[in-house]
PDB file of C-alpha atoms in Angstrom:
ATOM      1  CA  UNK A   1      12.352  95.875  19.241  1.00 54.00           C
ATOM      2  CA  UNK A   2      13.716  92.533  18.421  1.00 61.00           C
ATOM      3  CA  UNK A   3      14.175  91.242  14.481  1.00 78.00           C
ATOM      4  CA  UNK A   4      10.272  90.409  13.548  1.00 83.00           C
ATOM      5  CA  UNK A   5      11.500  87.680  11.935  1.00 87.00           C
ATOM      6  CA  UNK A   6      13.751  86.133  14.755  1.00 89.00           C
ATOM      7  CA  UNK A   7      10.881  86.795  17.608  1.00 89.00           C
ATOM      8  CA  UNK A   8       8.399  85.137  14.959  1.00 88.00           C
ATOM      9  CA  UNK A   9      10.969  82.172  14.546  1.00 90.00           C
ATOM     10  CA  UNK A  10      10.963  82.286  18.178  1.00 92.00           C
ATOM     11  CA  UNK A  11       6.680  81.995  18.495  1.00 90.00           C
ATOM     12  CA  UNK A  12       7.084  78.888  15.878  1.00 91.00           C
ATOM     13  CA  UNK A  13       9.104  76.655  17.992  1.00 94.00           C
ATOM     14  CA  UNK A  14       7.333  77.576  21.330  1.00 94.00           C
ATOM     15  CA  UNK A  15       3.986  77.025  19.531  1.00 92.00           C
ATOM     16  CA  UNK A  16       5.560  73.259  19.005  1.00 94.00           C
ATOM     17  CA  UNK A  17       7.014  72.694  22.195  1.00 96.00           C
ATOM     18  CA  UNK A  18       4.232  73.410  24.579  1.00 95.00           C
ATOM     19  CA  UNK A  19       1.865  72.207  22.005  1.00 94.00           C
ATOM     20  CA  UNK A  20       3.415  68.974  21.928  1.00 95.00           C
ATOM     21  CA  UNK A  21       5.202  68.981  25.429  1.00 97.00           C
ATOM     22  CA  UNK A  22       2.224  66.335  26.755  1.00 97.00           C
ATOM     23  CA  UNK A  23       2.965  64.069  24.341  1.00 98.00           C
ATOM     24  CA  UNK A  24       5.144  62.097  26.210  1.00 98.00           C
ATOM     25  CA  UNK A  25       3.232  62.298  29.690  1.00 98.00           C
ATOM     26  CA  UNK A  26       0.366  61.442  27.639  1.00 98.00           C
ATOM     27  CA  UNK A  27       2.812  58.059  26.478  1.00 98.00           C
ATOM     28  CA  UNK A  28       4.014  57.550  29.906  1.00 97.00           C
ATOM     29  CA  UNK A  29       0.812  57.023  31.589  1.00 97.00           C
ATOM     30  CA  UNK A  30      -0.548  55.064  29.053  1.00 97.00           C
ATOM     31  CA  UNK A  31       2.247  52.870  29.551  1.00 97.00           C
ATOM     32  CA  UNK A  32       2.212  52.311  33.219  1.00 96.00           C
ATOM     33  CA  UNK A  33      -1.266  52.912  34.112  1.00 96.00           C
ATOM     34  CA  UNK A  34       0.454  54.495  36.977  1.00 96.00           C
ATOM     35  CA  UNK A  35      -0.641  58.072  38.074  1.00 97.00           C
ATOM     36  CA  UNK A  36      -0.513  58.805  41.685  1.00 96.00           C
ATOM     37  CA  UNK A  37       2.251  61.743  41.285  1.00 97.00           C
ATOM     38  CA  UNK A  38       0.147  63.462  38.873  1.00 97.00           C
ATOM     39  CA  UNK A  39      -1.959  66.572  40.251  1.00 97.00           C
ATOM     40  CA  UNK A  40      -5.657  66.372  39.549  1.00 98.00           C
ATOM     41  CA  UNK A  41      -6.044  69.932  40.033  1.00 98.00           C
ATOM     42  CA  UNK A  42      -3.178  70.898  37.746  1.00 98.00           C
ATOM     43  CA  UNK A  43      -5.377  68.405  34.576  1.00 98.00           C
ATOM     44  CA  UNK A  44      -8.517  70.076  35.526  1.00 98.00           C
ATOM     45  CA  UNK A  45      -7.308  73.648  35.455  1.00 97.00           C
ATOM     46  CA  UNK A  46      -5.274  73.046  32.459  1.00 97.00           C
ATOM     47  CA  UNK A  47      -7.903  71.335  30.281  1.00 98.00           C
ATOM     48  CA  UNK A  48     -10.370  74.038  31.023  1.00 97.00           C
ATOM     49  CA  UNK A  49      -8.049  76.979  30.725  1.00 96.00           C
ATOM     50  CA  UNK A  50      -7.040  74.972  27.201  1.00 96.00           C
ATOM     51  CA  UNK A  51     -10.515  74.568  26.196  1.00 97.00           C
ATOM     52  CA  UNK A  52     -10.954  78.284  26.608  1.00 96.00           C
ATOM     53  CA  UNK A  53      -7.630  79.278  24.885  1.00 94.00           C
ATOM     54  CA  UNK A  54      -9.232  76.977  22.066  1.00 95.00           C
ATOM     55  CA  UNK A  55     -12.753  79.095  22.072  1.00 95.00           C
ATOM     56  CA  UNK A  56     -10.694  82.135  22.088  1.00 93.00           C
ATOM     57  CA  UNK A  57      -9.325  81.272  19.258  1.00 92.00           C
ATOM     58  CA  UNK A  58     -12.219  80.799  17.552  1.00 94.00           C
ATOM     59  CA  UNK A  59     -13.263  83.963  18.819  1.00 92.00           C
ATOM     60  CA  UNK A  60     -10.678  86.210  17.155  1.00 91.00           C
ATOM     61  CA  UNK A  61     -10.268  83.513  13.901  1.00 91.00           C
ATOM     62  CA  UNK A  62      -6.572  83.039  14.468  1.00 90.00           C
ATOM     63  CA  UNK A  63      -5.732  78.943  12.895  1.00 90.00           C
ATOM     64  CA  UNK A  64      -2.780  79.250  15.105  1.00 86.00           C
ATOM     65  CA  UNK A  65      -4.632  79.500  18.433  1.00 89.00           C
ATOM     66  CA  UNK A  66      -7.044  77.259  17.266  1.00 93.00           C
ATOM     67  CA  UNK A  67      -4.955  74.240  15.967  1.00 92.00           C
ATOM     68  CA  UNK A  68      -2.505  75.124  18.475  1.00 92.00           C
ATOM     69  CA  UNK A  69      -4.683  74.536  21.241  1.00 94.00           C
ATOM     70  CA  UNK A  70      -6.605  72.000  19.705  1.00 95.00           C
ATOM     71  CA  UNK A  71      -4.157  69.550  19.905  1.00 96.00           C
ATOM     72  CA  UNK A  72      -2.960  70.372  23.479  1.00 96.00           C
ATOM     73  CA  UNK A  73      -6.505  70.122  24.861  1.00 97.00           C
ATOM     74  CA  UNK A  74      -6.627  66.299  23.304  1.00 97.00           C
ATOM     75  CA  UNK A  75      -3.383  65.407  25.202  1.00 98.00           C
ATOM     76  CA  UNK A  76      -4.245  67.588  28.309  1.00 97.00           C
ATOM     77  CA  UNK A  77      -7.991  66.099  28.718  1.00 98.00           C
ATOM     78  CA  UNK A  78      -6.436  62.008  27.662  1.00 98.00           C
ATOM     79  CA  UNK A  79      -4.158  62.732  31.144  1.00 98.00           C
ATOM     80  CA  UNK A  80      -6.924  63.943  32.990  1.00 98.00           C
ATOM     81  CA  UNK A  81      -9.418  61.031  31.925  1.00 97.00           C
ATOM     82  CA  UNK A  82      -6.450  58.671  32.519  1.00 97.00           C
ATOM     83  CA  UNK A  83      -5.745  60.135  35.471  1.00 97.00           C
ATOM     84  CA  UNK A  84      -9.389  59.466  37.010  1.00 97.00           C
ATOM     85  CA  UNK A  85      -9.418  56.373  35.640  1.00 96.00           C
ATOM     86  CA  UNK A  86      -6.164  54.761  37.008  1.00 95.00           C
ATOM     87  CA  UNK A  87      -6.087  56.624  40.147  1.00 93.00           C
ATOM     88  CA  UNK A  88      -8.997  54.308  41.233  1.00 78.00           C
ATOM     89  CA  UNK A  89      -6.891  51.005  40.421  1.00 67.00           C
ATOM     90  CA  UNK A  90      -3.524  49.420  41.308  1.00 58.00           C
ATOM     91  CA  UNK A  91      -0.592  50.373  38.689  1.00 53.00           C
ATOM     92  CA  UNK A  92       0.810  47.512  36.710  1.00 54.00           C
ATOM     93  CA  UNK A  93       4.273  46.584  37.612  1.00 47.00           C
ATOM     94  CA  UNK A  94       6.770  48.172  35.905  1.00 47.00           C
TER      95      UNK A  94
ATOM     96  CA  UNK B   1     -17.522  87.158  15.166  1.00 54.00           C
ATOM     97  CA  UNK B   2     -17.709  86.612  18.324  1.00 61.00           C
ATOM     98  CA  UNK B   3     -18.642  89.911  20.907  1.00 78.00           C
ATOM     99  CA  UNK B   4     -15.365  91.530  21.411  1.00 83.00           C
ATOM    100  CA  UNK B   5     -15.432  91.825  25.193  1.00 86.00           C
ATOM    101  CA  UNK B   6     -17.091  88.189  25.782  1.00 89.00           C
ATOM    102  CA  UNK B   7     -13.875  86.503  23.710  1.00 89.00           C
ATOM    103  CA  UNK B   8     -10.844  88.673  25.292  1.00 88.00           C
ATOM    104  CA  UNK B   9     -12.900  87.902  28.911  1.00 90.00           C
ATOM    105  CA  UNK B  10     -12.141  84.215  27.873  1.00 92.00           C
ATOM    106  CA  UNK B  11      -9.332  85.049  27.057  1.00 90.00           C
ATOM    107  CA  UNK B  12      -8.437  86.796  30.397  1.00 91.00           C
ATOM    108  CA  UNK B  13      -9.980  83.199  32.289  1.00 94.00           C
ATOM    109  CA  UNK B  14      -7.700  81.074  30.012  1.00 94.00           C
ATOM    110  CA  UNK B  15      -4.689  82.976  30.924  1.00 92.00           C
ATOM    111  CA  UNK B  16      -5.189  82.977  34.627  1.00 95.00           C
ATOM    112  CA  UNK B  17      -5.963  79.137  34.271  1.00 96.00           C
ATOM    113  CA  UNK B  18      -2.924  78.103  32.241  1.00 95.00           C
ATOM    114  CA  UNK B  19      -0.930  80.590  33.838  1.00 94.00           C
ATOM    115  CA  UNK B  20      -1.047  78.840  37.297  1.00 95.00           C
ATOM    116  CA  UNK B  21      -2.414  75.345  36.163  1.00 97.00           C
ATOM    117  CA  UNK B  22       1.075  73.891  37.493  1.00 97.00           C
ATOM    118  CA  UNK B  23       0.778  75.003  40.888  1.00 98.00           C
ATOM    119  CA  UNK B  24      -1.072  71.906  42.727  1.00 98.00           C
ATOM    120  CA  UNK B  25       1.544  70.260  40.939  1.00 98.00           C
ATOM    121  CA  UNK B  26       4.621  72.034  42.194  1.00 98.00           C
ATOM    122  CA  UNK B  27       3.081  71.623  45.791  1.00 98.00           C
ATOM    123  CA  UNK B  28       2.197  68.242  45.408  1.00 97.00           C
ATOM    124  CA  UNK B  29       5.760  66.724  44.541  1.00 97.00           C
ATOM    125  CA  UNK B  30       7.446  69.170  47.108  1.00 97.00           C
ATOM    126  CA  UNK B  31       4.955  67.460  49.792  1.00 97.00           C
ATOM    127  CA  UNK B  32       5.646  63.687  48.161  1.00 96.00           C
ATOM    128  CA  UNK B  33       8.866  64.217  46.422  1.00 96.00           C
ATOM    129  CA  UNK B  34       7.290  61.765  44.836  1.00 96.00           C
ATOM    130  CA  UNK B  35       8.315  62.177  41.015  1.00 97.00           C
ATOM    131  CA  UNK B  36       7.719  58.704  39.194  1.00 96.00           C
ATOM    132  CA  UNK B  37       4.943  59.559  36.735  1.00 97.00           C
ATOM    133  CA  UNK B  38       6.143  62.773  35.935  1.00 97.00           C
ATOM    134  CA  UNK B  39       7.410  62.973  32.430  1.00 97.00           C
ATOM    135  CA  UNK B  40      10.792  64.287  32.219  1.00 98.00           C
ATOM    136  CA  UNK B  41      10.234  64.952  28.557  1.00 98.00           C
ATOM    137  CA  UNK B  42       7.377  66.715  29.137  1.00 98.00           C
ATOM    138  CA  UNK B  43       8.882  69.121  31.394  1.00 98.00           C
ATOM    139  CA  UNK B  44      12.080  69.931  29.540  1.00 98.00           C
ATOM    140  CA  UNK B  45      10.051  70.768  26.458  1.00 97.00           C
ATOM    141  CA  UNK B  46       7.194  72.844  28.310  1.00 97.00           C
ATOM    142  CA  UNK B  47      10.156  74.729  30.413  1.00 98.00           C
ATOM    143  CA  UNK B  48      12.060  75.374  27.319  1.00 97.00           C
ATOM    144  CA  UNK B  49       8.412  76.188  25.172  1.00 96.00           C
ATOM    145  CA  UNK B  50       7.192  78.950  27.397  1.00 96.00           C
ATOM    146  CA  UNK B  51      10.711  80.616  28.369  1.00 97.00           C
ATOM    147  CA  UNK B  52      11.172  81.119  24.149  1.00 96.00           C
ATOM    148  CA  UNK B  53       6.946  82.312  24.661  1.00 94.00           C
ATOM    149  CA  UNK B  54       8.357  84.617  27.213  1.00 95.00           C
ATOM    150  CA  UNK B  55      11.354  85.593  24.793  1.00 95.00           C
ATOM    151  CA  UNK B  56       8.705  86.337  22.095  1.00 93.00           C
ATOM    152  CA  UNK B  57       6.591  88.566  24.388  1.00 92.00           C
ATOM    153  CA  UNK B  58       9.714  90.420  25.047  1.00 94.00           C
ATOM    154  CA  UNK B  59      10.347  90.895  21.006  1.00 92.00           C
ATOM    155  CA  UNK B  60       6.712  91.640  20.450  1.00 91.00           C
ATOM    156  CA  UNK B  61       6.735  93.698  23.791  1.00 91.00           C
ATOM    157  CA  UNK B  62       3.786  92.048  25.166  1.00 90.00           C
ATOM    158  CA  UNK B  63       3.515  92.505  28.903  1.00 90.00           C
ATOM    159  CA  UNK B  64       0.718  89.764  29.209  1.00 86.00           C
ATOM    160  CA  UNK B  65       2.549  87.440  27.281  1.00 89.00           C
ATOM    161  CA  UNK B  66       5.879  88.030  29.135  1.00 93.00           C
ATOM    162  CA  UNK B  67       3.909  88.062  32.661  1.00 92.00           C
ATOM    163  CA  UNK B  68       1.991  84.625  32.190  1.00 92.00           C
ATOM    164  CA  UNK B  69       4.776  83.024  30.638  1.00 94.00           C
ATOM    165  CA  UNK B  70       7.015  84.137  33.319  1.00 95.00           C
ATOM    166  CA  UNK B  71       5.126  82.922  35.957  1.00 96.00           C
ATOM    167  CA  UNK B  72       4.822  79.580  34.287  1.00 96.00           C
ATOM    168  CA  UNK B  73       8.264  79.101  33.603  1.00 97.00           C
ATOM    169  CA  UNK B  74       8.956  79.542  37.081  1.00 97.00           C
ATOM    170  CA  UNK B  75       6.206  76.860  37.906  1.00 98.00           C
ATOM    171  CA  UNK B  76       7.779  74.323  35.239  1.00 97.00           C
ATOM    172  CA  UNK B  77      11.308  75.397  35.855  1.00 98.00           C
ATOM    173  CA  UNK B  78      10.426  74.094  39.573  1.00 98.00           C
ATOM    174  CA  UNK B  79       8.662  70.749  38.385  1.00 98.00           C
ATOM    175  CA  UNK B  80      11.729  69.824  36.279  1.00 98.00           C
ATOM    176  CA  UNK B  81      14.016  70.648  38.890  1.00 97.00           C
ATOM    177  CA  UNK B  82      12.356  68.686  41.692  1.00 97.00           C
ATOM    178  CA  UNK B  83      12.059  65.981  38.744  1.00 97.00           C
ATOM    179  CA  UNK B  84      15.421  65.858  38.356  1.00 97.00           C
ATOM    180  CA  UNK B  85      16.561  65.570  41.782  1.00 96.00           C
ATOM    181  CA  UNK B  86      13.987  63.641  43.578  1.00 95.00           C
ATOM    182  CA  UNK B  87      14.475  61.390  40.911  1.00 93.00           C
ATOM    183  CA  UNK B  88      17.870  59.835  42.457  1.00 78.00           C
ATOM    184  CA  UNK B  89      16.439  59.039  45.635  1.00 67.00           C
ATOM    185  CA  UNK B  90      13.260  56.869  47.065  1.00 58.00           C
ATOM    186  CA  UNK B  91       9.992  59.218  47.689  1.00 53.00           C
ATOM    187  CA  UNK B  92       8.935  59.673  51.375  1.00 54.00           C
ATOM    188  CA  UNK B  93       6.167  57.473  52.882  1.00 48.00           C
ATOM    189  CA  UNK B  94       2.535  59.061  52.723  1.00 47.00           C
TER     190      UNK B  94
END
């Protein structure tokens, strides 16, 4: 088994990156209104699955899972609403 | 509390959702090689997020852990790859 306290360093800055990895796709699409390369399906799946990492959480009382996935199901469900939004109009130019 | 076995069945779902939540994607821009929208920042922090997850299910020898997030790193690796080089060159007509 690894040092606990590297692998734990290690869950810390995963936690951030994937937590706040939408961020800027969340930015982007904001900006351009543009969305046609984005996949639907992907949004859908990974709001819900999200949601329920979020309920899970809640489920077992961990704050990390919660907050965690709190934040990631705002950004993942602002790209899917965006994404059915703008996928119905032209993109601005860019 | 929630019931034990209805919270780790949700969290079973949200694994299997996340887990391959990037597939329609992955398909999508290998059809289009269209790659636009995509956020590059969003993919080099999610790729790099969940290989350290799968480094931490390694140190906490986790095979769920190192299974999902292996499978999603592949997924991600893929996106950021096809990001990268589809980015150089004019996407396909659809």
């Amino acid at each position: 088994m690894v040092a606990p306290l590297l692998t734990e360093g290690i869950g810390y800055i995963a936690a951030c990156l994937t937590t706040f990895a939408f961020l800027p796709q969340v930015l982007k699409v904001w900006r351009t209104k543009s969305v046609r390369d984005i996949s639907l399906v992907t949004y859908i799946s990974l709001t819900l699955g999200v949601l329920l990492w979020f309920l899970y959480g809640l489920g077992i009382g961990s704050l990390p899972v919660i907050l965690a996935n709190g934040i990631t199901l705002v950004l993942a469900a602002s790209i899917l609403i965006m994404k059915i939004r703008y996928s119905r109009r032209r993109p601005s130019r860019r």
